[in-house]
């Protein structure tokens, strides 16, 4: 077969119309397809966010005595201009010393106009586990904030980092990376242009060797600490709540707090709200040996002990819940599901004391990490903390199962459906009303991502194996859509072990297949093979043939990726037989089989398979499969030399992809159309396709390719 011919002739039957003629004559077919391509409106493909990202936390009042630090920051940027190469500043200091507040004040005072393309902020502490960070997941979050479409974010960390540099190239952008511990977790997140400010509790010397400017933030000295105390005493006086204070009490409080603004505000702003208490009362509550102790952490803990001792019962209950809560951010729904009452009142008390802050999204909060450590050490009786953990696990188990059903709709699930809110006797667990649509459910899963993984780890540690594999099964809705590969892999390893311990062979097969899919997407084919071999050894013990079909399908995809189409054909054929009686499964496996047959250089046979699958998909209203089949049919027509049919199939697929909002498939269809326009040398198709691809790239936030 001569696939380079442009006259439409080929080995496949049924093509008799020539697609190009001599002279200036243009065949109507390609002209019509070019017009259809130009009719795309990209209504379903989201444009980049119209709002410039402003993610750095807003500054708070009561900021004192950082003149030297501001001067050092100004000096670091003295030679920086709009056309300068990217720059990095590393700010180090103790937890609670005010590093984030310093940056917030600096952005508000001096940088808002200097970096007009926006501010990105990421707190690495929120996703850290045993010292490790999912850097790829962090970059994915930043890319989405810049308007890069989810489906165009690559799998590997290195590829994501490269795309992040491309997406930030030419932008006057500020990127703040908080709670960093190692240079290796920072480098992939550095932008291609603009300024990166890295906050850490320890010196990152290798970043300095790379040219980063270091700055150390020390605790407030005695004079600055007294100035801060006098400010909130003045506020108390204005509110009529200013008892006379021993001048030495303020100095003793500053010493007890180690000069850390966080601890000083916790004590001071709490007292402002309580006119019956005095400064001396707080200081006297601290043991003399704690005040004199050289360990700042122990002294600060004593301050928090004194503050929490004054909590009302509902505030103390919330604080103890947060000490037992395994996640990093919290919501009213999770707290109330754990039995916390008067959540809003307790939250107001914690925020007044600057012990809890907003976590970016409305209704989501977190404790400062220094406060969180204190809360974890003071959760109350172990039986109460264990009950909180169990209720939290049950809440997330039910909520994730509901989200999964909204996001992915009908699919094979090994666990029963959670009770509907209207079902007789259904428990009120707080998960109802969190989301109403698939899109809302996916956003909830993504916002709760770190908490869900933390709950999985906690349930595994506590031996709740049934909960672990069930939650892991539900998280497929998140990982399949948002590609958080590090979380995906860790959670499924936990899920496999939990299924083994529960004796759920079917669940173990499924968990291993889903883990293999993560390795497949990352091109870690040997690791995927290992999981599939382990699953294959269990297939004789499972009754549902669809599980066998899943394993054969993934094995077939691996063979296709390795350019072994004949092996893929055999595997997809077995997967097809395993899906007998499942119409959607038959369509999917016939589509896979058609791809493998096409890869084996049998395009007419592939067309016969794909035409049958297309007819079934059309009859079933399965538009997602119609789209995928349509693109492969276009490639099969191209392989036959039937370029007019190929162009029509590619155009149909592009229009359907636009309608469904399938950006990756839309890009694939347009690229196929451009290639066909080049093949038949039709300028209308060439221009229309390239213009639409360019517009699509801009609207999906990735811009034009470099080079």
XYZ file of C-alpha atoms in Angstrom:
707
model
C 0.000 0.000 0.000
C 1.310 3.443 -0.950
C -0.116 5.621 1.804
C 1.680 8.727 0.513
C -0.505 8.964 -2.588
C -2.788 12.010 -2.659
C -5.224 10.888 -5.308
C -7.352 8.802 -2.979
C -6.345 5.445 -4.408
C -5.488 2.704 -1.960
C -5.923 -0.927 -1.048
C -9.226 -0.321 0.758
C -12.328 -0.616 -1.350
C -15.047 1.956 -1.827
C -13.079 5.156 -2.598
C -13.673 6.512 -6.090
C -13.635 10.293 -5.639
C -10.357 12.092 -6.314
C -9.489 14.664 -3.652
C -7.176 16.921 -5.658
C -7.022 17.883 -9.346
C -4.597 19.804 -11.451
C -4.723 23.548 -11.862
C -6.567 25.850 -9.468
C -9.689 23.730 -9.197
C -10.625 22.857 -5.617
C -12.812 19.865 -4.832
C -15.916 20.889 -2.900
C -15.456 18.213 -0.223
C -12.311 19.622 1.402
C -13.676 23.162 1.090
C -16.823 22.107 2.918
C -14.781 20.411 5.653
C -12.607 23.516 6.020
C -15.753 25.574 6.535
C -17.012 23.136 9.143
C -13.684 23.337 10.969
C -13.872 27.127 10.945
C -17.368 26.915 12.446
C -15.913 25.668 15.737
C -16.689 28.097 18.544
C -14.863 26.358 21.422
C -17.867 27.054 23.609
C -17.178 23.890 25.597
C -13.429 24.455 25.871
C -12.836 26.839 28.773
C -10.801 29.952 28.194
C -8.046 30.800 30.674
C -9.408 32.284 33.903
C -10.364 35.914 33.317
C -9.119 36.858 36.783
C -5.434 37.325 37.444
C -4.450 34.912 40.246
C -3.923 36.685 43.584
C -3.263 33.726 45.859
C -0.829 35.154 48.413
C -2.681 35.409 51.768
C -3.808 38.953 52.557
C -1.858 40.895 55.196
C -3.130 41.188 58.755
C -3.057 44.205 61.073
C -0.597 44.521 63.921
C 2.567 44.055 61.905
C 5.647 45.559 63.593
C 9.373 46.130 63.277
C 10.434 44.386 60.085
C 12.201 47.434 58.665
C 15.489 45.600 58.217
C 13.816 42.690 56.438
C 11.950 45.017 54.058
C 15.215 46.780 53.286
C 16.901 43.451 52.526
C 14.040 42.375 50.284
C 14.168 45.684 48.444
C 17.920 45.322 47.946
C 17.448 41.811 46.572
C 15.145 43.186 43.871
C 17.051 46.402 43.215
C 18.419 45.192 39.894
C 15.381 43.143 38.911
C 13.336 44.417 35.965
C 10.537 43.187 33.674
C 13.044 41.681 31.238
C 15.329 40.171 33.878
C 15.841 36.404 34.090
C 13.875 34.589 36.799
C 14.989 35.353 40.352
C 14.671 33.485 43.658
C 14.678 34.685 47.276
C 14.840 32.175 50.153
C 13.433 33.374 53.502
C 14.226 31.235 56.541
C 13.133 31.394 60.172
C 11.413 29.524 62.993
C 7.841 28.336 62.661
C 5.530 31.119 63.823
C 8.166 33.819 63.377
C 6.078 35.560 60.710
C 7.672 34.586 57.370
C 4.372 34.274 55.512
C 3.078 37.503 57.058
C 6.264 39.300 56.020
C 5.738 38.233 52.408
C 2.033 39.136 52.540
C 2.906 42.625 53.774
C 5.633 42.973 51.138
C 3.274 41.966 48.328
C 0.612 44.373 49.554
C 3.005 47.290 50.031
C 5.378 46.992 47.090
C 4.808 44.102 44.675
C 1.208 44.247 43.487
C 2.077 46.503 40.546
C 5.519 45.051 39.962
C 4.106 41.616 39.091
C 0.895 42.430 37.228
C 0.429 38.919 35.780
C -0.428 37.541 39.187
C 0.666 35.781 42.342
C 0.700 32.038 42.875
C 0.940 30.582 46.373
C 1.488 26.993 47.435
C 1.953 25.612 50.946
C 4.020 22.441 50.663
C 3.262 21.645 54.291
C -0.342 20.848 53.447
C 0.611 17.790 51.393
C 3.719 16.611 53.211
C 3.826 13.080 54.563
C 6.897 11.583 56.250
C 8.983 14.390 54.780
C 7.858 13.748 51.183
C 5.883 15.906 48.748
C 4.014 15.085 45.546
C 5.805 17.755 43.526
C 4.000 16.758 40.334
C 0.661 17.312 42.040
C 1.793 20.735 43.250
C 2.778 21.748 39.720
C -0.528 20.470 38.381
C -2.404 22.705 40.826
C -0.355 25.737 39.751
C -0.898 24.967 36.054
C -4.657 24.835 36.601
C -4.469 28.208 38.372
C -2.780 29.601 35.268
C -5.621 28.340 33.085
C -3.978 25.227 31.632
C -6.701 22.737 30.818
C -6.689 19.672 33.047
C -6.507 17.191 30.192
C -3.390 18.847 28.753
C -1.331 18.553 31.937
C 1.228 15.792 31.298
C 1.775 12.812 33.575
C 5.417 13.006 34.644
C 6.830 15.550 37.063
C 9.606 16.540 34.654
C 7.090 17.171 31.856
C 4.850 19.145 34.191
C 7.799 21.248 35.318
C 8.726 21.955 31.697
C 5.156 22.981 30.898
C 5.086 25.207 33.991
C 8.225 26.990 32.803
C 6.644 27.424 29.370
C 3.346 28.644 30.831
C 5.160 31.233 32.976
C 7.656 32.339 30.325
C 7.227 36.014 29.512
C 4.885 36.582 32.460
C 5.666 39.052 35.235
C 4.607 36.571 37.874
C 5.280 36.073 41.591
C 5.392 32.490 42.923
C 5.483 31.983 46.704
C 6.476 28.487 47.894
C 5.789 28.108 51.623
C 7.035 25.468 54.068
C 9.764 24.090 51.828
C 12.202 21.629 53.345
C 14.480 20.627 50.473
C 15.840 22.321 47.368
C 14.860 19.290 45.273
C 11.155 19.922 45.917
C 11.517 23.596 45.018
C 13.457 23.500 41.744
C 10.666 21.906 39.634
C 8.263 24.630 40.823
C 10.445 27.593 39.866
C 8.825 29.692 37.111
C 10.301 30.391 33.701
C 10.055 34.138 34.369
C 9.331 36.413 37.312
C 10.178 35.986 40.987
C 10.030 32.963 43.268
C 9.981 33.498 47.037
C 10.712 30.340 49.024
C 9.881 30.117 52.755
C 11.578 27.503 54.909
C 12.503 26.791 58.506
C 16.016 25.801 57.498
C 18.641 27.137 55.155
C 18.483 25.760 51.596
C 22.143 26.181 50.764
C 22.020 24.538 47.337
C 19.452 27.089 46.167
C 21.856 29.793 47.250
C 24.518 28.108 45.106
C 22.022 28.380 42.243
C 21.925 32.144 42.799
C 19.035 32.502 45.247
C 19.253 35.452 47.643
C 19.025 34.349 51.320
C 17.194 36.254 54.058
C 16.764 35.224 57.699
C 13.758 36.368 59.761
C 14.577 36.391 63.473
C 12.081 36.451 66.367
C 10.966 39.879 67.523
C 13.380 41.464 69.948
C 12.166 42.747 73.308
C 11.350 46.253 72.053
C 9.434 45.005 68.999
C 7.563 42.456 71.099
C 6.561 45.140 73.580
C 5.417 47.322 70.692
C 3.125 44.531 69.484
C 1.752 43.968 72.985
C 1.115 47.700 73.413
C -0.833 47.728 70.151
C -3.329 45.122 71.245
C -3.482 46.665 74.719
C -4.386 49.932 72.991
C -7.093 48.094 71.037
C -8.416 46.700 74.294
C -8.462 50.188 75.806
C -10.483 51.516 72.873
C -13.008 48.724 73.342
C -13.285 49.419 77.067
C -11.542 46.160 77.965
C -8.190 47.355 79.243
C -7.414 46.401 82.832
C -4.336 47.953 84.311
C -1.262 45.930 83.465
C 1.993 45.465 85.314
C 4.683 46.929 83.017
C 6.791 43.850 83.629
C 4.023 41.477 82.561
C 4.325 42.436 78.892
C 8.071 41.799 78.925
C 7.544 38.443 80.607
C 4.935 37.506 77.968
C 7.295 38.413 75.123
C 9.957 36.226 76.717
C 7.494 33.366 77.215
C 6.472 33.548 73.560
C 10.079 33.483 72.379
C 9.461 36.639 70.369
C 7.174 34.715 67.978
C 4.331 36.906 66.684
C 2.029 33.894 66.315
C 2.162 33.089 70.026
C 1.922 36.761 71.039
C -1.180 37.281 68.903
C -2.757 34.085 70.224
C -2.478 35.432 73.751
C -3.133 39.083 72.994
C -6.074 38.908 70.624
C -7.711 36.295 72.797
C -7.547 38.654 75.754
C -9.014 41.512 73.715
C -12.182 39.457 73.408
C -12.253 38.700 77.150
C -12.354 41.836 79.285
C -12.548 39.812 82.508
C -9.007 38.509 81.992
C -5.761 40.397 82.443
C -2.350 40.178 80.927
C -0.985 39.175 84.297
C -3.452 36.269 84.436
C -1.990 34.756 81.301
C 1.597 35.283 82.346
C 0.971 33.913 85.807
C -0.560 30.808 84.250
C 2.799 29.995 82.710
C 5.191 28.089 84.903
C 8.328 30.046 85.729
C 10.502 27.233 84.467
C 8.750 27.367 81.070
C 9.299 31.107 80.762
C 12.966 30.747 81.574
C 13.412 27.654 79.401
C 15.772 28.033 76.446
C 13.551 25.814 74.270
C 11.304 28.252 72.402
C 8.976 25.464 71.342
C 8.239 24.448 74.934
C 7.706 28.047 75.984
C 5.287 28.662 73.126
C 3.437 25.436 73.971
C 2.949 26.803 77.471
C 1.420 29.956 75.985
C -1.028 27.888 73.943
C -1.826 25.821 77.012
C -2.781 28.985 78.863
C -4.897 30.239 75.969
C -6.731 26.953 75.385
C -7.418 26.642 79.111
C -9.798 29.587 78.726
C -11.730 28.051 75.798
C -15.465 27.622 76.080
C -16.557 23.961 75.915
C -17.618 24.145 72.249
C -14.314 25.777 71.239
C -12.311 23.235 73.196
C -14.302 20.435 71.519
C -13.436 21.856 68.088
C -9.775 22.192 69.065
C -9.633 18.598 70.268
C -11.336 17.446 67.073
C -8.663 19.245 65.056
C -5.975 17.537 67.125
C -7.408 14.131 66.198
C -8.285 15.084 62.615
C -5.741 13.482 60.246
C -6.001 16.050 57.454
C -4.612 19.511 56.889
C -7.704 21.597 56.098
C -11.119 21.261 57.679
C -14.740 22.154 56.996
C -17.894 22.456 59.029
C -19.286 19.268 57.464
C -16.337 17.125 58.578
C -16.332 18.596 62.082
C -20.068 18.222 62.555
C -19.956 14.642 61.239
C -17.458 13.956 64.040
C -19.889 15.306 66.624
C -18.661 18.902 66.987
C -21.441 21.337 67.891
C -21.550 25.128 67.520
C -18.839 24.917 64.866
C -19.156 28.533 63.748
C -18.798 29.845 67.310
C -15.733 27.715 67.947
C -14.182 28.679 64.623
C -14.718 32.349 65.368
C -12.842 31.945 68.659
C -9.924 30.188 66.945
C -9.729 32.787 64.195
C -9.894 35.619 66.718
C -6.794 34.164 68.351
C -5.119 33.756 64.916
C -4.847 30.032 65.614
C -6.985 29.137 62.575
C -6.939 30.826 59.205
C -8.768 30.522 55.911
C -7.378 27.888 53.544
C -8.078 29.601 50.234
C -11.479 28.203 49.278
C -14.670 29.459 50.957
C -15.665 27.337 53.945
C -12.258 25.691 54.253
C -9.845 26.433 57.106
C -6.613 25.213 58.641
C -4.599 25.593 61.824
C -1.193 27.214 61.648
C 1.256 24.306 61.619
C 2.720 25.327 64.999
C -0.787 25.374 66.471
C -1.641 22.067 64.785
C 1.312 20.413 66.483
C 0.065 21.716 69.843
C -3.482 20.496 69.146
C -2.265 17.002 68.195
C -0.551 16.707 71.565
C -3.737 17.649 73.437
C -6.593 15.655 71.924
C -8.073 14.533 75.233
C -8.817 10.912 76.215
C -7.722 8.345 73.617
C -11.177 6.768 73.433
C -12.634 10.158 72.455
C -9.952 10.710 69.803
C -10.525 7.195 68.435
C -14.248 7.902 68.112
C -13.479 11.130 66.245
C -11.193 9.268 63.847
C -13.824 6.611 63.184
C -16.530 9.177 62.493
C -14.207 11.133 60.193
C -13.391 7.965 58.256
C -17.077 7.108 57.871
C -17.837 10.643 56.696
C -15.221 10.550 53.958
C -16.075 6.983 52.993
C -19.702 7.904 52.318
C -18.993 11.293 50.744
C -16.363 9.887 48.364
C -18.701 7.074 47.299
C -21.420 9.604 46.481
C -18.936 11.796 44.610
C -17.699 8.811 42.596
C -21.204 8.019 41.397
C -21.845 11.593 40.357
C -18.511 11.963 38.532
C -18.374 8.630 36.671
C -21.992 7.506 36.593
C -22.777 3.804 36.071
C -19.691 1.587 36.188
C -18.631 -1.643 37.808
C -18.304 -1.114 41.556
C -17.569 -3.769 44.116
C -19.052 -1.856 47.064
C -22.704 -1.169 47.600
C -24.128 2.287 46.949
C -24.268 4.640 49.958
C -27.796 5.246 51.277
C -29.608 8.122 49.635
C -30.418 11.106 51.816
C -34.130 10.368 51.388
C -33.844 6.659 52.213
C -35.772 5.528 55.322
C -33.401 5.331 58.238
C -30.487 6.881 56.359
C -27.943 8.327 58.740
C -27.252 12.016 58.706
C -23.493 11.911 58.233
C -22.978 15.393 56.807
C -22.096 14.162 53.329
C -25.475 15.053 51.820
C -25.621 18.455 50.191
C -21.863 18.774 49.689
C -22.342 18.617 45.914
C -25.195 18.193 43.463
C -23.486 17.653 40.110
C -20.567 15.647 38.783
C -18.512 18.798 38.309
C -19.146 19.909 41.901
C -18.324 16.418 43.180
C -15.012 16.372 41.305
C -14.068 19.776 42.707
C -14.919 18.537 46.215
C -12.732 15.460 45.743
C -9.861 17.614 44.513
C -10.213 20.125 47.360
C -10.254 17.238 49.876
C -7.417 15.412 48.161
C -4.868 15.679 51.001
C -7.507 14.859 53.625
C -8.730 11.803 51.727
C -5.226 10.391 51.496
C -4.615 11.175 55.170
C -7.822 9.328 56.113
C -6.722 6.362 54.004
C -3.391 6.235 55.813
C -5.055 6.553 59.201
C -7.594 3.807 58.458
C -4.791 1.535 57.258
C -2.767 2.205 60.411
C -5.800 1.406 62.561
C -6.636 -1.798 60.707
C -9.897 -0.630 59.132
C -9.119 -2.594 55.991
C -12.670 -2.703 54.636
C -12.858 1.086 54.738
C -9.459 1.388 53.026
C -10.232 -0.584 49.879
C -13.718 0.934 49.579
C -12.388 4.477 49.833
C -9.631 3.581 47.391
C -12.203 2.317 44.875
C -14.144 5.582 45.131
C -11.005 7.670 44.605
C -10.735 6.366 41.043
C -13.119 9.208 40.152
C -10.495 11.717 41.342
C -7.343 10.059 40.062
C -8.799 9.148 36.674
C -9.826 12.772 36.146
C -7.089 14.794 37.866
C -4.026 12.515 37.555
C -2.513 12.951 41.009
C -0.108 10.106 40.351
C 1.825 10.051 43.636
C -1.430 9.924 45.629
C -2.883 7.419 43.149
C 0.029 5.020 43.578
C 0.264 5.304 47.361
C -3.471 4.926 47.919
C -3.700 1.855 45.714
C -0.791 0.175 47.449
C -2.728 0.659 50.672
C -5.879 -0.580 48.949
C -4.194 -3.754 47.706
C -2.888 -4.597 51.168
C -6.301 -3.869 52.720
C -8.115 -6.081 50.183
C -5.631 -8.898 50.914
C -6.221 -8.619 54.639
C -10.004 -8.593 54.124
C -9.875 -11.620 51.841
C -11.510 -9.600 49.056
C -9.800 -11.152 46.037
C -12.070 -9.251 43.652
C -11.097 -5.950 45.255
C -7.400 -6.842 45.112
C -7.690 -7.577 41.386
C -9.376 -4.265 40.818
C -6.897 -2.294 42.944
C -3.963 -3.877 41.114
C -5.484 -3.058 37.740
C -6.060 0.575 38.735
C -2.501 0.805 40.064
C -1.241 -0.652 36.784
C -3.129 2.086 34.933
C -1.197 4.731 36.885
C 2.126 3.116 35.958
C 0.939 2.770 32.351
C 0.151 6.497 32.172
C 3.599 7.273 33.589
C 5.174 4.898 31.014
C 6.436 2.713 33.828
C 5.514 -0.380 31.863
C 7.526 -2.918 33.865
C 5.842 -1.810 37.091
C 2.447 -2.067 35.399
C 3.320 -5.582 34.222
C 4.206 -6.630 37.748
C 0.811 -5.546 39.105
C -1.039 -7.247 36.276
C 0.857 -10.513 36.759
C -0.111 -10.504 40.433
C -3.738 -9.809 39.492
C -3.714 -12.500 36.816
C -2.777 -15.125 39.397
C -6.036 -14.341 41.215
C -8.441 -14.395 38.269
C -9.484 -18.030 38.715
C -10.884 -17.078 42.118
C -13.158 -14.227 40.917
C -16.614 -14.802 39.519
C -17.202 -11.548 37.647
C -15.818 -11.943 34.123
C -15.595 -8.163 33.774
C -12.651 -8.128 36.161
C -10.846 -10.519 33.832
C -11.757 -8.224 30.955
C -10.223 -5.249 32.767
C -6.914 -7.067 33.231
C -6.808 -8.179 29.581
C -7.631 -4.645 28.434
C -4.779 -3.090 30.414
C -2.413 -5.807 29.200
C -3.505 -5.020 25.647
C -2.864 -1.310 26.119
C 0.647 -2.107 27.334
C 1.262 -4.237 24.237
C 0.054 -1.408 22.006
C 2.362 1.029 23.794
C 5.258 -1.368 23.164
C 4.342 -1.737 19.469
C 3.294 -5.363 19.783
C -0.085 -5.191 18.018
C -0.607 -8.914 17.420
C -0.361 -9.616 21.159
C -2.691 -6.684 21.793
C -5.211 -8.139 19.337
C -5.295 -11.426 21.232
C -5.725 -9.668 24.581
C -8.438 -7.284 23.400
C -10.280 -10.234 21.858
C -10.284 -11.945 25.251
C -11.439 -8.699 26.881
C -14.239 -8.472 24.324
C -15.477 -11.965 25.181
C -15.293 -11.161 28.902
C -17.687 -8.219 28.360
C -20.403 -10.307 26.722
C -23.762 -8.876 27.741
C -22.323 -5.448 28.598
C -23.058 -3.199 25.625
C -20.736 -0.396 26.686
C -17.956 -2.869 27.454
C -18.348 -4.443 24.022
C -18.084 -1.023 22.352
C -14.949 -0.154 24.338
C -13.190 -3.436 23.618
C -14.157 -3.375 19.933
C -12.671 0.111 19.756
C -9.490 -1.166 21.401
C -9.401 -4.125 19.045
C -9.830 -1.791 16.057
C -6.842 0.268 17.226
C -4.697 -2.869 17.536
C -5.730 -4.173 14.102
C -4.914 -0.775 12.592
C -1.514 -0.841 14.308
C -1.003 -4.261 12.696
C -1.402 -2.561 9.303
C -4.818 -4.021 8.490
C -6.830 -0.797 8.040
C -9.833 -2.237 6.204
C -10.341 -4.873 8.901
C -10.031 -2.098 11.480
C -12.685 -0.072 9.654
C -15.068 -3.016 9.665
C -14.664 -3.358 13.431
C -14.913 0.365 14.082
C -17.987 0.803 11.879
C -19.826 -1.806 13.946
C -18.741 -0.178 17.205
C -19.777 3.238 15.892
C -23.259 1.968 14.992
C -23.738 0.554 18.491
C -22.380 3.673 20.181
C -24.680 5.848 18.106
C -27.701 3.681 18.965
C -26.823 3.794 22.670
C -26.215 7.555 22.669
C -22.635 6.929 23.809
C -21.117 10.174 22.524
C -17.815 9.750 24.367
C -17.121 6.488 22.527
C -18.429 7.916 19.236
C -15.737 10.563 19.540
C -12.898 8.129 20.217
C -14.042 5.759 17.484
C -14.404 8.637 15.017
C -10.761 9.717 15.363
C -9.456 6.185 14.889
C -11.757 5.717 11.863
C -10.193 8.840 10.397
C -6.733 7.322 10.840
C -7.887 4.050 9.298
C -9.299 5.887 6.272
C -6.002 7.740 5.977
C -4.110 4.432 6.035
C -6.321 3.243 3.183
C -5.542 6.367 1.175
C -9.198 7.439 1.372
C -8.371 10.989 2.339
C -11.796 12.537 1.684
C -13.432 10.057 4.069
C -10.609 10.552 6.561
C -11.069 14.329 6.495
C -14.813 13.996 6.956
C -14.304 11.640 9.937
C -11.745 13.998 11.493
C -14.054 16.982 11.052
C -17.023 15.116 12.542
C -14.863 14.149 15.507
C -13.651 17.726 15.997
C -17.208 19.052 16.082
C -18.298 16.359 18.541
C -15.226 16.932 20.727
C -16.007 20.644 20.871
C -19.575 19.874 21.850
C -18.458 17.498 24.630
C -15.631 19.718 25.853
C -13.054 16.975 25.190
C -10.004 19.170 24.652
C -7.424 16.446 24.048
C -9.619 14.701 21.499
C -10.418 18.033 19.861
C -6.705 18.702 19.485
C -6.141 15.195 18.074
C -8.956 15.614 15.541
C -7.705 19.025 14.403
C -4.141 17.764 14.057
C -5.400 14.884 11.923
C -7.328 17.348 9.766
C -4.218 19.515 9.313
C -2.165 16.479 8.347
C -4.793 15.517 5.782
C -4.859 19.081 4.468
C -1.106 18.845 3.976
C -1.487 15.451 2.318
C -4.058 16.618 -0.221
C -2.398 20.026 -0.479
C -5.600 21.893 0.284
C -4.822 25.411 1.598
C -8.308 25.982 3.035
C -8.076 22.925 5.263
C -4.482 23.743 6.197
C -5.289 27.313 7.217
C -8.531 26.442 9.015
C -6.994 23.602 11.000
C -3.857 25.469 12.030
C -5.849 28.546 13.043
C -8.191 26.455 15.188
C -5.283 24.608 16.829
C -3.613 27.921 17.643
C -6.812 29.289 19.165
C -7.355 26.084 21.120
C -3.838 26.244 22.564
C -4.405 29.811 23.691
C -7.775 29.019 25.252
C -6.398 26.018 27.114
C -3.500 27.979 28.590
C -0.516 26.293 26.939
C 0.239 28.877 24.227
C 2.241 28.161 21.131
C 4.994 25.543 21.268
C 8.499 26.923 21.755
C 10.906 26.275 18.875
